[in-house]
Amino acid sequence: GAVVSQHPSWVICKSGTSVKIECRSLDFQATTMFWYRQFPKQSLMLMATSNEGSKATYEQGVEKDKFLINHASLTLSTLTVTSAHPEDSSFYICSAASIMDTEAFFGQGTRLTVV
Amino acid sequence: AQKVTQAQTEISVVEKEDVTLDCVYETRDTTYYLFWYKQPPSGELVFLIRRNSFDEQNEISGRYSWNFQKSTSSFNFTITASQVVDSAVYFCALSVGETSGSRLTFGEGTQLTVNP
């Protein structure tokens, strides 16, 4: 299967700071990328969908000004958690799909801890 | 709207036992895809299977098998002769539309513990 690399795999930051998470498709062009969030012992919930070159579409209840998504190229999407608070501590995972593909491939995930 | 239900929150078995993880889905779309993923403690999602709505054939892959029944909207997963390494959270997921490379709706997950 195709490879999606997510970085960093874990990060600890202070409350009030911003954190950027990168999601890269290494061997294919990702026209669409998805960002999911998973709180401990819970399921994965879609936060937003981004298409290359256009604004992301956010799910209901997700603050677009807090979770900034940029999908500037066909191989890179970034999620920036702005002014992070302890309640933003979670596991964030991206997936990427190409227009030619019939499957979305997941990155390894990023465990964010806000202290 | 789509929904995936995994009624079993936790299952505990002894090694070598067979175990079935249940998954029931809801969608009004006639074209959709169903998935199973394994999530070990490290967190990454390990893809296990994808099945489209037009293919009701059951599938076997080693110790894993899947039973897809549209009549009951179920896509159950059986592990035969379970091993300690099978311990993980397993998610069933659904995507709708003609390509499966779209947004996924996940079930709540089933924590499987296989004891030696």
PDB file of C-alpha atoms in Angstrom:
ATOM      1  CA  GLY A   1       0.000   0.000   0.000  1.00  0.00           C
ATOM      2  CA  ALA A   2       0.891   3.650  -0.276  1.00  0.00           C
ATOM      3  CA  VAL A   3       2.911   5.318   2.462  1.00  0.00           C
ATOM      4  CA  VAL A   4       1.739   8.261   4.528  1.00  0.00           C
ATOM      5  CA  SER A   5       4.194   9.771   6.977  1.00  0.00           C
ATOM      6  CA  GLN A   6       3.028  11.855   9.905  1.00  0.00           C
ATOM      7  CA  HIS A   7       5.355  13.957  12.019  1.00  0.00           C
ATOM      8  CA  PRO A   8       5.968  14.295  14.898  1.00  0.00           C
ATOM      9  CA  SER A   9       4.821  11.015  16.414  1.00  0.00           C
ATOM     10  CA  TRP A  10       4.477  12.682  19.782  1.00  0.00           C
ATOM     11  CA  VAL A  11       4.751  16.197  21.140  1.00  0.00           C
ATOM     12  CA  ILE A  12       4.457  17.873  24.512  1.00  0.00           C
ATOM     13  CA  CYS A  13       3.749  21.575  24.567  1.00  0.00           C
ATOM     14  CA  LYS A  14       2.872  24.260  27.066  1.00  0.00           C
ATOM     15  CA  SER A  15      -0.631  25.605  27.324  1.00  0.00           C
ATOM     16  CA  GLY A  16      -1.121  28.618  25.079  1.00  0.00           C
ATOM     17  CA  THR A  17       1.447  27.638  22.471  1.00  0.00           C
ATOM     18  CA  SER A  18       0.789  26.365  18.954  1.00  0.00           C
ATOM     19  CA  VAL A  19       1.747  23.011  17.538  1.00  0.00           C
ATOM     20  CA  LYS A  20       2.053  21.983  13.899  1.00  0.00           C
ATOM     21  CA  ILE A  21       1.561  18.419  12.713  1.00  0.00           C
ATOM     22  CA  GLU A  22       2.606  17.355   9.222  1.00  0.00           C
ATOM     23  CA  CYS A  23       1.102  14.662   7.045  1.00  0.00           C
ATOM     24  CA  ARG A  24       2.982  13.645   3.917  1.00  0.00           C
ATOM     25  CA  SER A  25       2.125  11.196   1.180  1.00  0.00           C
ATOM     26  CA  LEU A  26       5.476   9.736   0.197  1.00  0.00           C
ATOM     27  CA  ASP A  27       4.749   7.829  -2.975  1.00  0.00           C
ATOM     28  CA  PHE A  28       1.526   9.221  -4.372  1.00  0.00           C
ATOM     29  CA  GLN A  29      -0.273  12.493  -4.904  1.00  0.00           C
ATOM     30  CA  ALA A  30      -2.923  13.036  -2.274  1.00  0.00           C
ATOM     31  CA  THR A  31      -5.777  15.093  -3.628  1.00  0.00           C
ATOM     32  CA  THR A  32      -7.671  14.695  -0.378  1.00  0.00           C
ATOM     33  CA  MET A  33      -6.469  14.435   3.205  1.00  0.00           C
ATOM     34  CA  PHE A  34      -8.494  13.752   6.304  1.00  0.00           C
ATOM     35  CA  TRP A  35      -7.710  14.668   9.901  1.00  0.00           C
ATOM     36  CA  TYR A  36      -9.094  12.587  12.736  1.00  0.00           C
ATOM     37  CA  ARG A  37      -8.907  12.991  16.502  1.00  0.00           C
ATOM     38  CA  GLN A  38      -9.058  10.215  19.061  1.00  0.00           C
ATOM     39  CA  PHE A  39      -9.426  10.829  22.792  1.00  0.00           C
ATOM     40  CA  PRO A  40      -8.254   8.071  25.161  1.00  0.00           C
ATOM     41  CA  LYS A  41     -10.356   4.933  24.957  1.00  0.00           C
ATOM     42  CA  GLN A  42     -12.633   6.501  22.385  1.00  0.00           C
ATOM     43  CA  SER A  43     -13.220   6.156  18.680  1.00  0.00           C
ATOM     44  CA  LEU A  44     -11.725   8.202  15.871  1.00  0.00           C
ATOM     45  CA  MET A  45     -13.736  11.242  14.902  1.00  0.00           C
ATOM     46  CA  LEU A  46     -13.272  13.137  11.682  1.00  0.00           C
ATOM     47  CA  MET A  47     -12.253  16.733  12.262  1.00  0.00           C
ATOM     48  CA  ALA A  48     -11.871  18.034   8.749  1.00  0.00           C
ATOM     49  CA  THR A  49     -11.366  17.186   5.105  1.00  0.00           C
ATOM     50  CA  SER A  50      -8.901  19.094   2.977  1.00  0.00           C
ATOM     51  CA  ASN A  51      -8.513  19.135  -0.752  1.00  0.00           C
ATOM     52  CA  GLU A  52      -5.315  20.365  -2.335  1.00  0.00           C
ATOM     53  CA  GLY A  53      -5.456  24.041  -3.097  1.00  0.00           C
ATOM     54  CA  SER A  54      -8.764  24.758  -1.401  1.00  0.00           C
ATOM     55  CA  LYS A  55     -10.051  25.504   2.065  1.00  0.00           C
ATOM     56  CA  ALA A  56     -10.669  22.654   4.442  1.00  0.00           C
ATOM     57  CA  THR A  57     -14.171  21.514   5.302  1.00  0.00           C
ATOM     58  CA  TYR A  58     -14.634  21.189   9.044  1.00  0.00           C
ATOM     59  CA  GLU A  59     -17.029  18.869  10.837  1.00  0.00           C
ATOM     60  CA  GLN A  60     -19.659  20.331  13.077  1.00  0.00           C
ATOM     61  CA  GLY A  61     -18.256  21.353  16.419  1.00  0.00           C
ATOM     62  CA  VAL A  62     -14.660  21.667  15.256  1.00  0.00           C
ATOM     63  CA  GLU A  63     -13.300  25.207  15.566  1.00  0.00           C
ATOM     64  CA  LYS A  64     -11.666  26.133  12.288  1.00  0.00           C
ATOM     65  CA  ASP A  65      -9.815  29.059  13.846  1.00  0.00           C
ATOM     66  CA  LYS A  66      -8.282  26.774  16.434  1.00  0.00           C
ATOM     67  CA  PHE A  67      -7.388  23.888  14.157  1.00  0.00           C
ATOM     68  CA  LEU A  68      -5.775  25.405  11.086  1.00  0.00           C
ATOM     69  CA  ILE A  69      -5.410  23.070   8.146  1.00  0.00           C
ATOM     70  CA  ASN A  70      -3.261  23.788   5.127  1.00  0.00           C
ATOM     71  CA  HIS A  71      -3.078  21.521   2.091  1.00  0.00           C
ATOM     72  CA  ALA A  72      -0.809  23.536  -0.123  1.00  0.00           C
ATOM     73  CA  SER A  73       0.626  20.705  -2.179  1.00  0.00           C
ATOM     74  CA  LEU A  74      -0.372  17.262  -3.354  1.00  0.00           C
ATOM     75  CA  THR A  75       1.962  15.622  -0.886  1.00  0.00           C
ATOM     76  CA  LEU A  76       1.649  17.705   2.266  1.00  0.00           C
ATOM     77  CA  SER A  77      -1.100  18.752   4.629  1.00  0.00           C
ATOM     78  CA  THR A  78      -0.521  20.409   7.985  1.00  0.00           C
ATOM     79  CA  LEU A  79      -2.699  20.715  11.067  1.00  0.00           C
ATOM     80  CA  THR A  80      -1.839  23.531  13.452  1.00  0.00           C
ATOM     81  CA  VAL A  81      -3.376  23.485  16.900  1.00  0.00           C
ATOM     82  CA  THR A  82      -3.368  27.125  17.942  1.00  0.00           C
ATOM     83  CA  SER A  83      -3.301  28.278  21.555  1.00  0.00           C
ATOM     84  CA  ALA A  84      -3.369  24.704  22.741  1.00  0.00           C
ATOM     85  CA  HIS A  85      -5.041  23.832  26.036  1.00  0.00           C
ATOM     86  CA  PRO A  86      -4.926  20.624  28.079  1.00  0.00           C
ATOM     87  CA  GLU A  87      -8.311  19.573  26.676  1.00  0.00           C
ATOM     88  CA  ASP A  88      -6.702  19.476  23.216  1.00  0.00           C
ATOM     89  CA  SER A  89      -4.490  16.628  24.380  1.00  0.00           C
ATOM     90  CA  SER A  90      -5.379  13.776  22.099  1.00  0.00           C
ATOM     91  CA  PHE A  91      -4.175  11.431  19.364  1.00  0.00           C
ATOM     92  CA  TYR A  92      -4.349  13.089  15.961  1.00  0.00           C
ATOM     93  CA  ILE A  93      -4.132  10.960  12.831  1.00  0.00           C
ATOM     94  CA  CYS A  94      -4.301  11.841   9.174  1.00  0.00           C
ATOM     95  CA  SER A  95      -5.227   9.839   6.125  1.00  0.00           C
ATOM     96  CA  ALA A  96      -4.608  10.585   2.479  1.00  0.00           C
ATOM     97  CA  ALA A  97      -6.285   9.534  -0.737  1.00  0.00           C
ATOM     98  CA  SER A  98      -5.666  10.180  -4.387  1.00  0.00           C
ATOM     99  CA  ILE A  99      -8.331  10.719  -6.987  1.00  0.00           C
ATOM    100  CA  MET A 100      -7.190   7.542  -8.664  1.00  0.00           C
ATOM    101  CA  ASP A 101      -7.265   5.416  -5.576  1.00  0.00           C
ATOM    102  CA  THR A 102     -10.008   3.514  -3.916  1.00  0.00           C
ATOM    103  CA  GLU A 103      -8.501   3.648  -0.455  1.00  0.00           C
ATOM    104  CA  ALA A 104      -7.306   6.246   2.024  1.00  0.00           C
ATOM    105  CA  PHE A 105      -4.017   5.488   3.773  1.00  0.00           C
ATOM    106  CA  PHE A 106      -3.290   6.447   7.363  1.00  0.00           C
ATOM    107  CA  GLY A 107      -0.282   8.101   8.899  1.00  0.00           C
ATOM    108  CA  GLN A 108       1.220   6.823  12.130  1.00  0.00           C
ATOM    109  CA  GLY A 109      -0.554   9.400  14.268  1.00  0.00           C
ATOM    110  CA  THR A 110       0.632  12.137  16.621  1.00  0.00           C
ATOM    111  CA  ARG A 111       0.110  12.016  20.347  1.00  0.00           C
ATOM    112  CA  LEU A 112      -0.277  15.584  21.625  1.00  0.00           C
ATOM    113  CA  THR A 113       0.028  16.378  25.307  1.00  0.00           C
ATOM    114  CA  VAL A 114      -0.614  19.927  26.455  1.00  0.00           C
ATOM    115  CA  VAL A 115       0.688  20.755  29.916  1.00  0.00           C
TER     116      VAL A 115
ATOM    117  CA  ALA B   1     -26.109   9.884   7.988  1.00  0.00           C
ATOM    118  CA  GLN B   2     -23.956   6.859   8.539  1.00  0.00           C
ATOM    119  CA  LYS B   3     -23.478   4.914  11.729  1.00  0.00           C
ATOM    120  CA  VAL B   4     -21.325   1.987  12.806  1.00  0.00           C
ATOM    121  CA  THR B   5     -22.038   0.074  15.984  1.00  0.00           C
ATOM    122  CA  GLN B   6     -19.654  -2.253  17.734  1.00  0.00           C
ATOM    123  CA  ALA B   7     -21.647  -3.440  20.690  1.00  0.00           C
ATOM    124  CA  GLN B   8     -18.782  -5.291  22.338  1.00  0.00           C
ATOM    125  CA  THR B   9     -16.653  -2.781  24.224  1.00  0.00           C
ATOM    126  CA  GLU B  10     -14.234  -5.352  25.619  1.00  0.00           C
ATOM    127  CA  ILE B  11     -13.626  -9.024  24.998  1.00  0.00           C
ATOM    128  CA  SER B  12     -11.222 -11.224  26.906  1.00  0.00           C
ATOM    129  CA  VAL B  13     -10.280 -14.706  25.736  1.00  0.00           C
ATOM    130  CA  VAL B  14      -7.652 -17.285  26.427  1.00  0.00           C
ATOM    131  CA  GLU B  15      -5.063 -18.022  23.786  1.00  0.00           C
ATOM    132  CA  LYS B  16      -6.184 -20.468  21.067  1.00  0.00           C
ATOM    133  CA  GLU B  17      -9.843 -19.621  21.519  1.00  0.00           C
ATOM    134  CA  ASP B  18     -11.816 -18.362  18.544  1.00  0.00           C
ATOM    135  CA  VAL B  19     -13.345 -14.916  18.913  1.00  0.00           C
ATOM    136  CA  THR B  20     -15.849 -12.971  16.825  1.00  0.00           C
ATOM    137  CA  LEU B  21     -16.061  -9.190  16.815  1.00  0.00           C
ATOM    138  CA  ASP B  22     -19.428  -7.827  15.790  1.00  0.00           C
ATOM    139  CA  CYS B  23     -20.088  -4.834  13.559  1.00  0.00           C
ATOM    140  CA  VAL B  24     -23.444  -3.439  12.475  1.00  0.00           C
ATOM    141  CA  TYR B  25     -23.702  -0.497  10.119  1.00  0.00           C
ATOM    142  CA  GLU B  26     -26.350   1.936   8.928  1.00  0.00           C
ATOM    143  CA  THR B  27     -26.426   3.824   5.656  1.00  0.00           C
ATOM    144  CA  ARG B  28     -28.968   4.781   3.032  1.00  0.00           C
ATOM    145  CA  ASP B  29     -26.369   4.671   0.282  1.00  0.00           C
ATOM    146  CA  THR B  30     -26.350   1.616  -1.945  1.00  0.00           C
ATOM    147  CA  THR B  31     -22.655   1.968  -2.726  1.00  0.00           C
ATOM    148  CA  TYR B  32     -20.358   1.830   0.260  1.00  0.00           C
ATOM    149  CA  TYR B  33     -17.224   0.239   1.652  1.00  0.00           C
ATOM    150  CA  LEU B  34     -16.639  -1.504   4.947  1.00  0.00           C
ATOM    151  CA  PHE B  35     -13.302  -1.764   6.710  1.00  0.00           C
ATOM    152  CA  TRP B  36     -11.671  -3.360   9.688  1.00  0.00           C
ATOM    153  CA  TYR B  37      -8.600  -1.841  11.340  1.00  0.00           C
ATOM    154  CA  LYS B  38      -6.419  -3.026  14.190  1.00  0.00           C
ATOM    155  CA  GLN B  39      -4.998  -0.449  16.605  1.00  0.00           C
ATOM    156  CA  PRO B  40      -2.226  -1.761  18.856  1.00  0.00           C
ATOM    157  CA  PRO B  41      -1.143   0.215  21.948  1.00  0.00           C
ATOM    158  CA  SER B  42       1.321   2.216  19.840  1.00  0.00           C
ATOM    159  CA  GLY B  43      -1.665   3.856  18.175  1.00  0.00           C
ATOM    160  CA  GLU B  44      -1.174   3.352  14.463  1.00  0.00           C
ATOM    161  CA  LEU B  45      -4.053   1.933  12.471  1.00  0.00           C
ATOM    162  CA  VAL B  46      -3.321  -1.345  10.748  1.00  0.00           C
ATOM    163  CA  PHE B  47      -5.540  -2.001   7.746  1.00  0.00           C
ATOM    164  CA  LEU B  48      -7.056  -5.491   7.756  1.00  0.00           C
ATOM    165  CA  ILE B  49      -9.724  -5.592   5.088  1.00  0.00           C
ATOM    166  CA  ARG B  50     -11.919  -3.551   2.766  1.00  0.00           C
ATOM    167  CA  ARG B  51     -15.157  -4.861   1.305  1.00  0.00           C
ATOM    168  CA  ASN B  52     -17.498  -3.095  -1.093  1.00  0.00           C
ATOM    169  CA  SER B  53     -21.253  -3.280  -0.847  1.00  0.00           C
ATOM    170  CA  PHE B  54     -21.619  -5.353  -3.980  1.00  0.00           C
ATOM    171  CA  ASP B  55     -19.357  -8.136  -2.846  1.00  0.00           C
ATOM    172  CA  GLU B  56     -20.940 -10.284  -0.184  1.00  0.00           C
ATOM    173  CA  GLN B  57     -18.435 -13.084  -0.452  1.00  0.00           C
ATOM    174  CA  ASN B  58     -16.927 -14.021   2.833  1.00  0.00           C
ATOM    175  CA  GLU B  59     -13.184 -13.762   3.036  1.00  0.00           C
ATOM    176  CA  ILE B  60     -10.513 -15.715   4.839  1.00  0.00           C
ATOM    177  CA  SER B  61      -6.960 -14.570   5.353  1.00  0.00           C
ATOM    178  CA  GLY B  62      -4.938 -16.892   7.518  1.00  0.00           C
ATOM    179  CA  ARG B  63      -6.515 -16.915  10.971  1.00  0.00           C
ATOM    180  CA  TYR B  64      -8.795 -14.004  10.068  1.00  0.00           C
ATOM    181  CA  SER B  65     -12.177 -14.307   8.423  1.00  0.00           C
ATOM    182  CA  TRP B  66     -14.970 -11.879   7.702  1.00  0.00           C
ATOM    183  CA  ASN B  67     -18.689 -12.460   7.296  1.00  0.00           C
ATOM    184  CA  PHE B  68     -20.570  -9.764   5.372  1.00  0.00           C
ATOM    185  CA  GLN B  69     -24.360  -9.992   5.421  1.00  0.00           C
ATOM    186  CA  LYS B  70     -26.266  -7.145   3.806  1.00  0.00           C
ATOM    187  CA  SER B  71     -29.577  -8.574   5.001  1.00  0.00           C
ATOM    188  CA  THR B  72     -28.597  -7.828   8.581  1.00  0.00           C
ATOM    189  CA  SER B  73     -26.213  -4.929   7.815  1.00  0.00           C
ATOM    190  CA  SER B  74     -23.433  -6.748   9.564  1.00  0.00           C
ATOM    191  CA  PHE B  75     -19.750  -7.220   8.863  1.00  0.00           C
ATOM    192  CA  ASN B  76     -18.369  -9.491  11.561  1.00  0.00           C
ATOM    193  CA  PHE B  77     -14.741 -10.402  12.073  1.00  0.00           C
ATOM    194  CA  THR B  78     -13.535 -13.738  13.441  1.00  0.00           C
ATOM    195  CA  ILE B  79     -10.073 -14.577  14.685  1.00  0.00           C
ATOM    196  CA  THR B  80      -9.413 -18.292  14.825  1.00  0.00           C
ATOM    197  CA  ALA B  81      -6.972 -19.733  17.342  1.00  0.00           C
ATOM    198  CA  SER B  82      -6.297 -16.339  18.900  1.00  0.00           C
ATOM    199  CA  GLN B  83      -2.807 -15.355  19.977  1.00  0.00           C
ATOM    200  CA  VAL B  84      -1.495 -12.869  22.538  1.00  0.00           C
ATOM    201  CA  VAL B  85      -0.280 -10.662  19.682  1.00  0.00           C
ATOM    202  CA  ASP B  86      -3.889 -10.233  18.578  1.00  0.00           C
ATOM    203  CA  SER B  87      -4.516  -8.099  21.662  1.00  0.00           C
ATOM    204  CA  ALA B  88      -5.491  -4.645  20.407  1.00  0.00           C
ATOM    205  CA  VAL B  89      -8.453  -2.397  19.753  1.00  0.00           C
ATOM    206  CA  TYR B  90     -10.302  -3.309  16.588  1.00  0.00           C
ATOM    207  CA  PHE B  91     -12.356  -0.778  14.663  1.00  0.00           C
ATOM    208  CA  CYS B  92     -15.000  -1.353  12.053  1.00  0.00           C
ATOM    209  CA  ALA B  93     -15.519   1.575   9.674  1.00  0.00           C
ATOM    210  CA  LEU B  94     -17.737   2.651   6.808  1.00  0.00           C
ATOM    211  CA  SER B  95     -17.292   4.974   3.844  1.00  0.00           C
ATOM    212  CA  VAL B  96     -19.959   5.783   1.290  1.00  0.00           C
ATOM    213  CA  GLY B  97     -19.734   6.592  -2.374  1.00  0.00           C
ATOM    214  CA  GLU B  98     -18.081   5.025  -5.345  1.00  0.00           C
ATOM    215  CA  THR B  99     -14.546   5.314  -4.073  1.00  0.00           C
ATOM    216  CA  SER B 100     -13.443   4.053  -0.714  1.00  0.00           C
ATOM    217  CA  GLY B 101     -10.835   6.784  -0.426  1.00  0.00           C
ATOM    218  CA  SER B 102     -13.250   9.014   1.375  1.00  0.00           C
ATOM    219  CA  ARG B 103     -14.172   9.935   4.900  1.00  0.00           C
ATOM    220  CA  LEU B 104     -14.609   7.079   7.322  1.00  0.00           C
ATOM    221  CA  THR B 105     -17.209   6.664  10.013  1.00  0.00           C
ATOM    222  CA  PHE B 106     -15.758   4.509  12.757  1.00  0.00           C
ATOM    223  CA  GLY B 107     -17.437   2.306  15.296  1.00  0.00           C
ATOM    224  CA  GLU B 108     -16.566   2.702  18.957  1.00  0.00           C
ATOM    225  CA  GLY B 109     -14.023  -0.072  18.822  1.00  0.00           C
ATOM    226  CA  THR B 110     -13.658  -3.394  20.616  1.00  0.00           C
ATOM    227  CA  GLN B 111     -10.766  -3.934  23.002  1.00  0.00           C
ATOM    228  CA  LEU B 112      -9.623  -7.526  22.573  1.00  0.00           C
ATOM    229  CA  THR B 113      -7.380  -9.044  25.206  1.00  0.00           C
ATOM    230  CA  VAL B 114      -5.923 -12.461  24.575  1.00  0.00           C
ATOM    231  CA  ASN B 115      -4.493 -14.008  27.708  1.00  0.00           C
ATOM    232  CA  PRO B 116      -1.765 -16.664  27.672  1.00  0.00           C
TER     233      PRO B 116
END
